[in-house]
């Protein structure tokens, strides 16, 4: 069977908008977000319905054509980029972009895989509700991609990752059959939870075509606080204090060292440090309330911070006086990545260790890496409450990008070894993709890896779904 026969059949199935082999049209989708991987594809298919996806996958199965599913192409591990062989079909889910239903009373929405996260936020907002997960790539990331990577973000602390938001799922399996469990059941003990198996499987077990997602009442008010603390251990104690004081209203708790803040202040024109003095660590705290609990929120936060001062947990703090000041605080946090990029090459690690061990881990790992590779600068920042930090190592001054694949690669090896020794994960949020596949094989629990490979072989015996990724 020739490629031409397959393409002719795919074209007949999907119509002119549904298939292209035009190099210019495909080009933006063949390199990953961070520009680390570039691949080739036979063609790019863009089906518009679940039925078209199912028929296309069945056609691929009949012709032995590998499939690389893709949503917004905003992920960080090269999971949506085909290999360089050019034999795979790039399967874009972006045309499956309908919100099939949004139920205000039941607080749930059924979205197709290609719905962009920001679009869902807007739709929920119009209904007086919210979808409780957001991240920097919200203008590109799709529901299918978010589910397939089990994406996180700052709100995991309170609401959990994507896994916790999915109430129902529809997916096309490797043989073209459709697994449909979109109707949520609060209680259902009919064996394995198959939708959970699909979540986080990075397109290797099935193609997500739609999902039913939970929504919450909209935020009526929020208070954003910037606090200076003496150590990461003190930041953790502050987190526990806020959790006790604010309870379910504690929405986000992020940490960054002074070094990160300095880099951001150098990078962002007209930016100002929220506190007068430098502090070893900073915490950015957000407390939110819906309409039923908005009254007195600010006073409750002030009392919470007074308690923190009394217990010696903070050395200074500022409560944003307005929404624009709150935005300015968040801008400082969100500018860490570009500020760091402006400083030069770096290797990034999205890692987790048991929450209670995070301060100890960072205090051990930062000096260990800097001592072993003189001139490097190691920084850890991010989601302390989830035991997840971005652990970045910046190259010594004067290095170019080739450093990332030379010393940088050896450093990443060492960071992954350290994380594993501390009982942590080499991928807290961003998935494995092709970036960390070999490291997962090297460091993963052999029994867990064996189970994953057996599940993969059972659901995709021909190995056509996203080959070369994850396992
Ligand atoms: C500025 C910025 C900030 C970010 N911040 C965060 C963050 O805080 N937390 C976080 O977790 N991530 C973050 N990300 C990463 C990214 O947004 C997430 O990984 C997101 O889930 C990717 O969605 P996508 O639609 O772009 O997926 P893609 O990049 O297109 O695909 C991701 C993976 O899912 C597979 N896939 C995609 N769609 C489907 C489908 N329908 N069915 C089966 N498999 C599919 C792909 O094959 C690939 O393996 C950030 C990205 C950017 C650019």
Coordinates of C-alpha atoms and ligand atoms in Angstrom, one line a residue:
X1 CA 0.0 0.0 0.0
X2 CA 1.6 3.3 -1.0
X3 CA 1.6 6.6 0.9
X4 CA -0.4 8.1 -2.0
X5 CA -3.2 5.6 -1.6
X6 CA -3.4 6.4 2.2
X7 CA -3.4 10.2 1.5
X8 CA -6.0 9.9 -1.2
X9 CA -8.3 8.0 1.2
X10 CA -7.6 10.4 4.0
X11 CA -8.3 13.3 1.8
X12 CA -11.6 11.8 0.6
X13 CA -12.6 11.2 4.2
X14 CA -11.7 14.7 5.5
X15 CA -12.2 17.0 2.6
X16 CA -10.0 19.9 1.5
X17 CA -10.0 21.6 5.0
X18 CA -9.2 18.4 6.7
X19 CA -5.9 17.4 5.2
X20 CA -2.8 19.2 4.0
X21 CA 0.7 18.1 2.9
X22 CA 1.7 21.7 2.2
X23 CA 5.1 22.3 3.8
X24 CA 4.4 26.0 4.6
X25 CA 1.1 25.2 6.3
X26 CA 2.6 22.4 8.3
X27 CA 5.9 24.1 9.2
X28 CA 4.7 26.0 12.4
X29 CA 3.4 22.8 13.9
X30 CA 6.5 20.7 13.3
X31 CA 8.6 22.4 16.0
X32 CA 7.8 22.2 19.7
X33 CA 7.1 25.3 21.8
X34 CA 10.6 25.6 23.2
X35 CA 12.2 25.1 19.8
X36 CA 14.1 22.0 20.9
X37 CA 12.6 19.4 18.6
X38 CA 11.7 19.6 14.9
X39 CA 10.2 16.7 13.0
X40 CA 8.6 15.8 9.6
X41 CA 5.2 14.5 8.8
X42 CA 3.5 12.8 5.9
X43 CA 0.6 15.3 6.2
X44 CA -1.4 17.2 8.8
X45 CA -5.0 16.0 9.3
X46 CA -7.5 18.3 10.9
X47 CA -10.8 16.4 11.4
X48 CA -13.8 18.3 12.6
X49 CA -15.9 15.6 14.3
X50 CA -15.3 12.6 16.6
X51 CA -16.7 10.4 13.8
X52 CA -14.0 11.8 11.4
X53 CA -11.3 11.1 14.0
X54 CA -12.5 7.6 14.5
X55 CA -12.6 6.9 10.7
X56 CA -9.2 8.4 10.2
X57 CA -7.6 6.4 13.1
X58 CA -9.1 3.2 11.6
X59 CA -7.6 4.2 8.2
X60 CA -4.2 4.7 9.9
X61 CA -4.5 1.3 11.6
X62 CA -5.3 -0.4 8.3
X63 CA -2.3 1.3 6.6
X64 CA 0.1 1.1 9.5
X65 CA 0.5 4.9 9.6
X66 CA 1.8 6.3 13.0
X67 CA -0.2 9.2 14.5
X68 CA 1.1 12.2 16.4
X69 CA -1.9 13.9 18.2
X70 CA -1.5 17.6 18.6
X71 CA -3.6 20.4 20.3
X72 CA -2.1 23.8 20.8
X73 CA 1.5 22.6 20.6
X74 CA 2.3 24.5 23.8
X75 CA 3.7 21.6 25.8
X76 CA 7.2 21.6 27.1
X77 CA 8.5 18.1 26.5
X78 CA 8.3 17.6 22.7
X79 CA 5.3 15.3 23.0
X80 CA 3.4 16.7 20.1
X81 CA 6.3 16.8 17.6
X82 CA 6.8 13.9 15.1
X83 CA 10.2 12.3 14.6
X84 CA 12.4 13.1 11.7
X85 CA 11.4 10.1 9.6
X86 CA 8.4 11.8 8.0
X87 CA 6.2 8.7 8.1
X88 CA 3.8 9.9 10.8
X89 CA 0.5 11.7 10.3
X90 CA 0.2 14.9 12.4
X91 CA -3.3 14.8 13.8
X92 CA -4.4 18.3 14.8
X93 CA -7.5 18.4 17.1
X94 CA -7.9 22.1 16.8
X95 CA -11.0 22.0 14.6
X96 CA -12.9 20.0 17.2
X97 CA -13.5 23.2 19.0
X98 CA -17.2 23.3 20.1
X99 CA -18.4 23.7 23.6
X100 CA -21.1 21.1 23.3
X101 CA -22.9 22.1 26.5
X102 CA -22.5 24.3 29.5
X103 CA -24.8 23.5 32.4
X104 CA -25.0 26.4 34.8
X105 CA -27.0 24.6 37.5
X106 CA -24.9 21.4 37.4
X107 CA -21.7 23.4 37.0
X108 CA -20.2 21.4 34.2
X109 CA -19.2 21.9 30.6
X110 CA -18.7 19.4 27.8
X111 CA -16.0 20.6 25.5
X112 CA -14.4 19.1 22.4
X113 CA -10.7 18.4 22.5
X114 CA -9.6 21.5 20.5
X115 CA -11.4 24.1 22.7
X116 CA -8.7 26.5 23.9
X117 CA -8.4 27.0 27.6
X118 CA -8.9 30.7 27.4
X119 CA -12.2 30.2 25.4
X120 CA -13.5 27.9 28.2
X121 CA -12.6 30.5 30.8
X122 CA -14.6 33.1 28.9
X123 CA -17.6 30.8 28.4
X124 CA -17.6 29.9 32.1
X125 CA -17.3 33.6 33.1
X126 CA -20.3 34.5 30.9
X127 CA -22.3 31.9 32.9
X128 CA -21.2 33.3 36.2
X129 CA -18.8 30.4 36.8
X130 CA -15.2 29.6 36.4
X131 CA -12.9 26.7 35.3
X132 CA -10.4 26.3 38.2
X133 CA -7.2 25.7 36.2
X134 CA -5.1 28.2 34.4
X135 CA -1.6 28.5 33.1
X136 CA 0.7 30.8 31.1
X137 CA -0.1 29.0 27.8
X138 CA -3.9 29.4 28.2
X139 CA -4.2 31.2 24.8
X140 CA -2.9 28.1 23.0
X141 CA -3.3 25.1 25.2
X142 CA -6.4 22.9 24.3
X143 CA -8.6 20.8 26.5
X144 CA -7.3 17.6 24.8
X145 CA -3.7 18.6 25.4
X146 CA -4.3 19.6 29.0
X147 CA -6.0 16.3 29.6
X148 CA -3.3 14.3 27.8
X149 CA -0.5 16.0 29.8
X150 CA -2.5 16.2 33.1
X151 CA -1.6 19.8 33.2
X152 CA -1.3 21.8 36.4
X153 CA -0.6 25.4 37.3
X154 CA -0.8 27.6 40.4
X155 CA -4.3 26.5 41.4
X156 CA -3.4 22.8 41.9
X157 CA -2.9 23.6 45.5
X158 CA -6.6 24.1 46.0
X159 CA -8.3 22.4 43.1
X160 CA -6.0 19.7 41.9
X161 CA -4.5 19.2 38.4
X162 CA -6.5 18.4 35.2
X163 CA -7.1 14.9 36.5
X164 CA -9.4 16.4 39.2
X165 CA -11.4 18.5 36.7
X166 CA -12.4 15.7 34.3
X167 CA -15.8 14.3 35.1
X168 CA -16.3 12.4 31.8
X169 CA -14.3 11.6 28.7
X170 CA -14.6 10.6 25.1
X171 CA -11.6 9.1 23.2
X172 CA -10.9 7.3 20.0
X173 CA -8.8 4.2 20.5
X174 CA -6.0 2.8 18.3
X175 CA -8.4 0.6 16.3
X176 CA -10.8 3.5 15.6
X177 CA -13.4 2.5 18.2
X178 CA -14.9 5.3 20.4
X179 CA -14.7 5.1 24.2
X180 CA -17.5 7.3 25.4
X181 CA -18.1 8.1 29.0
X182 CA -19.0 11.8 28.9
X183 CA -21.9 11.6 31.4
X184 CA -20.6 12.1 34.8
X185 CA -21.6 9.7 37.6
X186 CA -20.7 10.7 41.1
X187 CA -20.6 7.1 42.1
X188 CA -19.5 4.4 39.6
X189 CA -17.6 1.3 40.7
X190 CA -17.8 -0.8 37.5
X191 CA -14.1 -1.7 37.6
X192 CA -11.2 0.3 36.3
X193 CA -11.6 4.1 35.9
X194 CA -10.7 4.1 32.2
X195 CA -10.9 7.8 31.8
X196 CA -8.2 8.3 34.4
X197 CA -6.0 5.9 32.3
X198 CA -6.3 8.2 29.4
X199 CA -5.5 11.4 31.4
X200 CA -1.7 12.0 31.4
X201 CA -1.1 9.4 28.7
X202 CA 0.3 12.0 26.3
X203 CA -1.5 10.6 23.2
X204 CA 0.0 7.1 23.6
X205 CA -3.2 5.3 24.5
X206 CA -6.0 7.1 22.7
X207 CA -7.1 10.4 21.1
X208 CA -9.1 12.5 23.4
X209 CA -12.0 14.0 21.4
X210 CA -14.2 15.5 24.2
X211 CA -14.5 15.8 28.0
X212 CA -17.0 16.9 30.6
X213 CA -15.3 19.3 33.0
X214 CA -16.3 20.6 36.4
X215 CA -16.9 24.3 36.9
X216 CA -17.1 26.4 40.1
X217 CA -18.8 29.6 41.1
X218 CA -17.0 32.7 39.8
X219 CA -14.5 34.5 42.0
X220 CA -16.2 37.5 43.5
X221 CA -13.1 38.9 45.3
X222 CA -9.5 38.2 45.8
X223 CA -6.6 39.3 48.0
X224 CA -3.0 39.1 46.8
X225 CA -0.2 39.2 49.3
X226 CA 3.6 39.5 48.9
X227 CA 5.6 38.3 51.9
X228 CA 9.3 38.3 52.6
X229 CA 10.5 35.3 54.6
X230 CA 13.9 34.2 56.0
X231 CA 14.1 30.8 54.5
X232 CA 12.2 28.2 52.4
X233 CA 11.4 26.4 55.7
X234 CA 9.8 29.6 57.0
X235 CA 7.8 29.8 53.7
X236 CA 6.5 26.3 54.3
X237 CA 5.5 27.2 57.8
X238 CA 3.7 30.3 56.4
X239 CA 1.9 28.1 53.9
X240 CA 0.7 25.8 56.7
X241 CA -0.4 28.9 58.7
X242 CA -2.3 30.4 55.7
X243 CA -3.9 27.0 55.0
X244 CA -5.2 26.9 58.5
X245 CA -6.3 30.5 58.6
X246 CA -7.8 30.8 55.1
X247 CA -8.9 27.2 54.7
X248 CA -10.4 26.4 51.3
X249 CA -10.0 30.1 50.3
X250 CA -6.2 29.7 49.8
X251 CA -6.0 29.6 46.0
X252 CA -2.3 30.0 45.3
X253 CA 1.0 30.0 47.2
X254 CA 4.1 30.6 45.1
X255 CA 7.7 31.1 46.2
X256 CA 10.8 32.7 44.7
X257 CA 14.3 33.5 46.0
X258 CA 15.6 37.1 46.0
X259 CA 17.8 36.2 43.0
X260 CA 14.7 35.6 40.8
X261 CA 13.1 38.8 41.9
X262 CA 16.4 40.7 41.2
X263 CA 16.5 39.2 37.7
X264 CA 12.8 40.2 37.0
X265 CA 13.4 43.8 38.3
X266 CA 16.4 44.1 36.0
X267 CA 14.3 42.8 33.1
X268 CA 11.0 44.5 33.5
X269 CA 11.0 48.2 32.7
X270 CA 9.4 50.4 35.5
X271 CA 8.9 47.4 37.8
X272 CA 9.2 47.9 41.6
X273 CA 10.0 45.5 44.4
X274 CA 6.8 44.9 46.5
X275 CA 8.8 45.2 49.7
X276 CA 11.4 47.8 50.8
X277 CA 14.1 45.4 51.7
X278 CA 15.7 42.3 50.1
X279 CA 14.7 38.9 51.7
X280 CA 16.2 35.5 51.2
X281 CA 12.8 34.2 49.9
X282 CA 9.5 35.7 48.9
X283 CA 6.0 34.2 48.9
X284 CA 3.1 35.3 46.7
X285 CA -0.2 34.3 48.2
X286 CA -3.7 34.6 46.7
X287 CA -6.9 34.1 48.7
X288 CA -10.2 34.1 46.8
X289 CA -13.9 34.1 47.7
X290 CA -17.1 33.6 45.7
X291 CA -20.2 35.7 46.3
X292 CA -21.2 33.6 49.3
X293 CA -18.0 34.3 51.2
X294 CA -16.6 37.6 49.8
X295 CA -17.7 39.8 52.7
X296 CA -14.9 40.5 55.1
X297 CA -12.3 38.7 52.9
X298 CA -9.7 41.5 53.2
X299 CA -10.1 41.7 57.0
X300 CA -9.7 38.0 57.3
X301 CA -6.5 38.2 55.3
X302 CA -5.2 41.0 57.4
X303 CA -5.8 38.9 60.5
X304 CA -4.1 36.0 58.9
X305 CA -1.0 38.0 58.2
X306 CA -1.0 39.6 61.7
X307 CA -1.0 36.1 63.0
X308 CA 2.0 35.2 60.8
X309 CA 3.9 38.3 62.1
X310 CA 3.2 37.3 65.7
X311 CA 4.6 33.9 65.1
X312 CA 7.7 35.2 63.4
X313 CA 6.9 33.5 60.1
X314 CA 7.3 36.6 57.9
X315 CA 9.8 39.5 58.1
X316 CA 7.7 41.9 56.0
X317 CA 4.5 41.7 53.9
X318 CA 2.4 43.9 51.6
X319 CA -1.3 43.3 50.8
X320 CA -2.1 44.6 47.3
X321 CA -4.2 47.7 47.7
X322 CA -5.9 47.4 44.4
X323 CA -6.5 45.0 41.5
X324 CA -3.8 46.7 39.5
X325 CA -1.3 46.2 42.3
X326 CA -2.4 42.6 42.5
X327 CA -1.8 42.2 38.8
X328 CA 1.7 43.9 39.2
X329 CA 2.6 41.3 41.9
X330 CA 1.6 38.5 39.6
X331 CA 3.5 40.0 36.7
X332 CA 6.7 39.8 38.7
X333 CA 6.1 36.1 39.2
X334 CA 5.1 35.4 35.6
X335 CA 8.2 37.3 34.3
X336 CA 10.7 34.9 35.9
X337 CA 11.0 32.7 32.8
X338 CA 11.6 35.5 30.3
X339 CA 13.9 37.4 32.7
X340 CA 15.9 34.3 33.0
X341 CA 16.0 33.7 29.3
X342 CA 17.4 37.2 28.9
X343 CA 20.3 36.3 31.2
X344 CA 21.5 33.5 28.9
X345 CA 21.3 29.7 28.4
X346 CA 19.9 27.5 31.2
X347 CA 18.6 24.0 31.7
X348 CA 15.1 23.7 33.2
X349 CA 13.7 21.0 35.4
X350 CA 10.1 20.7 36.4
X351 CA 10.4 18.5 39.5
X352 CA 8.6 17.5 42.6
X353 CA 9.6 15.9 45.9
X354 CA 7.4 15.1 48.9
X355 CA 6.0 18.5 50.0
X356 CA 7.4 18.4 53.5
X357 CA 11.0 17.7 52.2
X358 CA 11.0 20.5 49.6
X359 CA 12.9 23.1 51.7
X360 CA 15.5 20.6 52.7
X361 CA 15.9 19.4 49.1
X362 CA 16.4 22.9 47.7
X363 CA 18.8 23.8 50.4
X364 CA 20.9 20.8 49.6
X365 CA 20.6 20.7 45.8
X366 CA 21.3 24.4 45.0
X367 CA 24.8 24.5 46.6
X368 CA 25.6 21.0 45.4
X369 CA 25.0 21.9 41.8
X370 CA 26.7 25.3 42.0
X371 CA 29.8 23.7 43.7
X372 CA 30.1 20.9 41.1
X373 CA 29.7 23.3 38.1
X374 CA 31.4 26.6 39.2
X375 CA 30.0 29.7 37.6
X376 CA 26.4 28.2 37.3
X377 CA 23.5 29.7 39.2
X378 CA 20.8 27.4 40.4
X379 CA 17.4 28.7 41.3
X380 CA 14.2 27.0 42.5
X381 CA 10.8 28.8 42.4
X382 CA 7.2 27.9 42.0
X383 CA 4.4 25.9 43.6
X384 CA 5.7 25.2 47.1
X385 CA 2.4 23.9 48.3
X386 CA 2.4 21.1 45.7
X387 CA 6.0 20.1 46.4
X388 CA 6.7 21.2 42.8
X389 CA 9.4 23.7 41.9
X390 CA 11.0 24.8 38.6
X391 CA 14.7 24.0 39.3
X392 CA 16.7 26.0 36.7
X393 CA 20.4 26.0 36.3
X394 CA 21.8 29.1 34.5
X395 CA 25.0 28.7 32.5
X396 CA 28.2 30.5 33.6
X397 CA 28.5 34.0 32.0
X398 CA 29.6 34.0 28.3
X399 CA 28.3 30.6 27.3
X400 CA 26.2 30.1 24.2
X401 CA 23.3 27.6 23.6
X402 CA 25.7 24.7 23.0
X403 CA 26.2 24.7 26.7
X404 CA 22.7 23.2 27.2
X405 CA 23.6 20.0 25.3
X406 CA 27.1 19.8 26.9
X407 CA 27.5 20.7 30.6
X408 CA 23.8 21.4 30.7
X409 CA 22.9 17.8 29.8
X410 CA 25.2 16.4 32.5
X411 CA 23.7 18.8 35.1
X412 CA 20.2 17.6 34.1
X413 CA 21.3 14.0 34.7
X414 CA 22.5 15.0 38.1
X415 CA 19.4 16.9 39.0
X416 CA 17.2 14.0 38.0
X417 CA 19.4 11.6 40.1
X418 CA 19.1 13.9 43.1
X419 CA 15.3 14.2 42.7
X420 CA 15.0 10.4 42.4
X421 CA 17.1 9.9 45.5
X422 CA 14.8 12.3 47.4
X423 CA 11.8 10.2 46.4
X424 CA 10.5 12.7 43.9
X425 CA 9.4 13.0 40.3
X426 CA 11.5 14.2 37.3
X427 CA 8.3 15.5 35.7
X428 CA 5.8 17.2 38.1
X429 CA 3.7 19.0 35.4
X430 CA 5.1 19.0 31.9
X431 CA 5.0 15.3 31.1
X432 CA 7.7 13.0 29.6
X433 CA 7.2 13.4 25.8
X434 CA 10.5 12.8 24.0
X435 CA 12.5 15.1 26.2
X436 CA 12.5 12.9 29.3
X437 CA 11.7 9.5 27.8
X438 CA 15.2 8.1 28.3
X439 CA 15.5 9.6 31.8
X440 CA 12.2 7.9 32.7
X441 CA 13.5 4.6 31.4
X442 CA 16.8 5.1 33.3
X443 CA 15.3 6.2 36.6
X444 CA 11.7 5.0 36.7
X445 CA 10.5 2.2 38.9
X446 CA 11.0 -0.9 36.8
X447 CA 7.7 -2.4 37.9
X448 CA 5.8 0.8 37.1
X449 CA 7.5 1.0 33.7
X450 CA 6.6 -2.6 33.0
X451 CA 2.9 -2.0 33.8
X452 CA 2.9 1.1 31.6
X453 CA 4.5 -0.8 28.7
X454 CA 2.0 -3.7 29.1
X455 CA -1.0 -1.3 29.1
X456 CA 0.4 0.4 26.0
X457 CA 0.8 -2.9 24.2
X458 CA -2.7 -3.9 25.2
X459 CA -4.3 -0.7 23.9
X460 CA -2.1 0.0 21.0
X461 CA -0.5 -3.3 19.9
X462 CA 0.8 -1.9 16.6
X463 CA 2.5 1.0 18.4
X464 CA 0.9 3.6 16.1
X465 CA -0.2 6.2 18.7
X466 CA 2.5 8.8 19.3
X467 CA 5.4 6.5 18.9
X468 CA 8.7 7.4 20.6
X469 CA 7.0 9.3 23.4
X470 CA 6.6 8.5 27.1
X471 CA 7.3 4.7 27.1
Ligands
LIG1 C1 3.8 30.1 28.8 C2 3.4 28.7 29.1 C3 3.2 28.4 30.5 C4 2.8 27.1 30.8 N1 2.6 26.8 32.1 C5 2.2 25.5 32.4 C6 1.9 25.2 33.8 O1 1.9 26.1 34.7 N2 1.6 23.9 34.1 C7 1.5 23.0 33.1 O2 1.2 21.8 33.4 N3 1.8 23.2 31.8 C8 2.2 24.5 31.5 N4 2.5 24.8 30.2 C9 2.5 23.7 29.2 C10 1.3 23.5 28.3 O3 0.5 24.6 28.2 C11 0.5 22.2 28.8 O4 1.4 21.1 28.7 C12 -0.7 22.0 27.9 O5 -1.4 20.9 28.6 C13 -0.5 21.6 26.5 O6 -1.7 21.7 25.8 P1 -1.6 21.7 24.2 O7 -3.0 21.7 23.7 O8 -0.8 22.8 23.7 O9 -1.0 20.3 23.9 P2 0.2 19.8 22.8 O10 1.4 20.6 23.1 O11 -0.4 20.0 21.5 O12 0.3 18.3 23.2 C14 0.7 17.9 24.4 C15 0.7 16.3 24.5 O13 -0.6 15.9 24.5 C16 -0.9 15.1 23.3 N5 -2.2 15.5 22.8 C17 -2.6 16.8 22.5 N6 -3.9 16.8 22.2 C18 -4.3 15.5 22.4 C19 -5.6 14.8 22.2 N7 -6.7 15.5 21.9 N8 -5.7 13.5 22.4 C20 -4.5 12.8 22.8 N9 -3.3 13.3 22.9 C21 -3.2 14.7 22.7 C22 0.3 15.4 22.3 O14 0.5 14.3 21.5 C23 1.4 15.7 23.3 O15 1.9 14.4 23.8 C24 2.8 26.1 29.8 C25 3.0 26.4 28.5 C26 3.4 27.7 28.1 C27 3.6 28.0 26.7

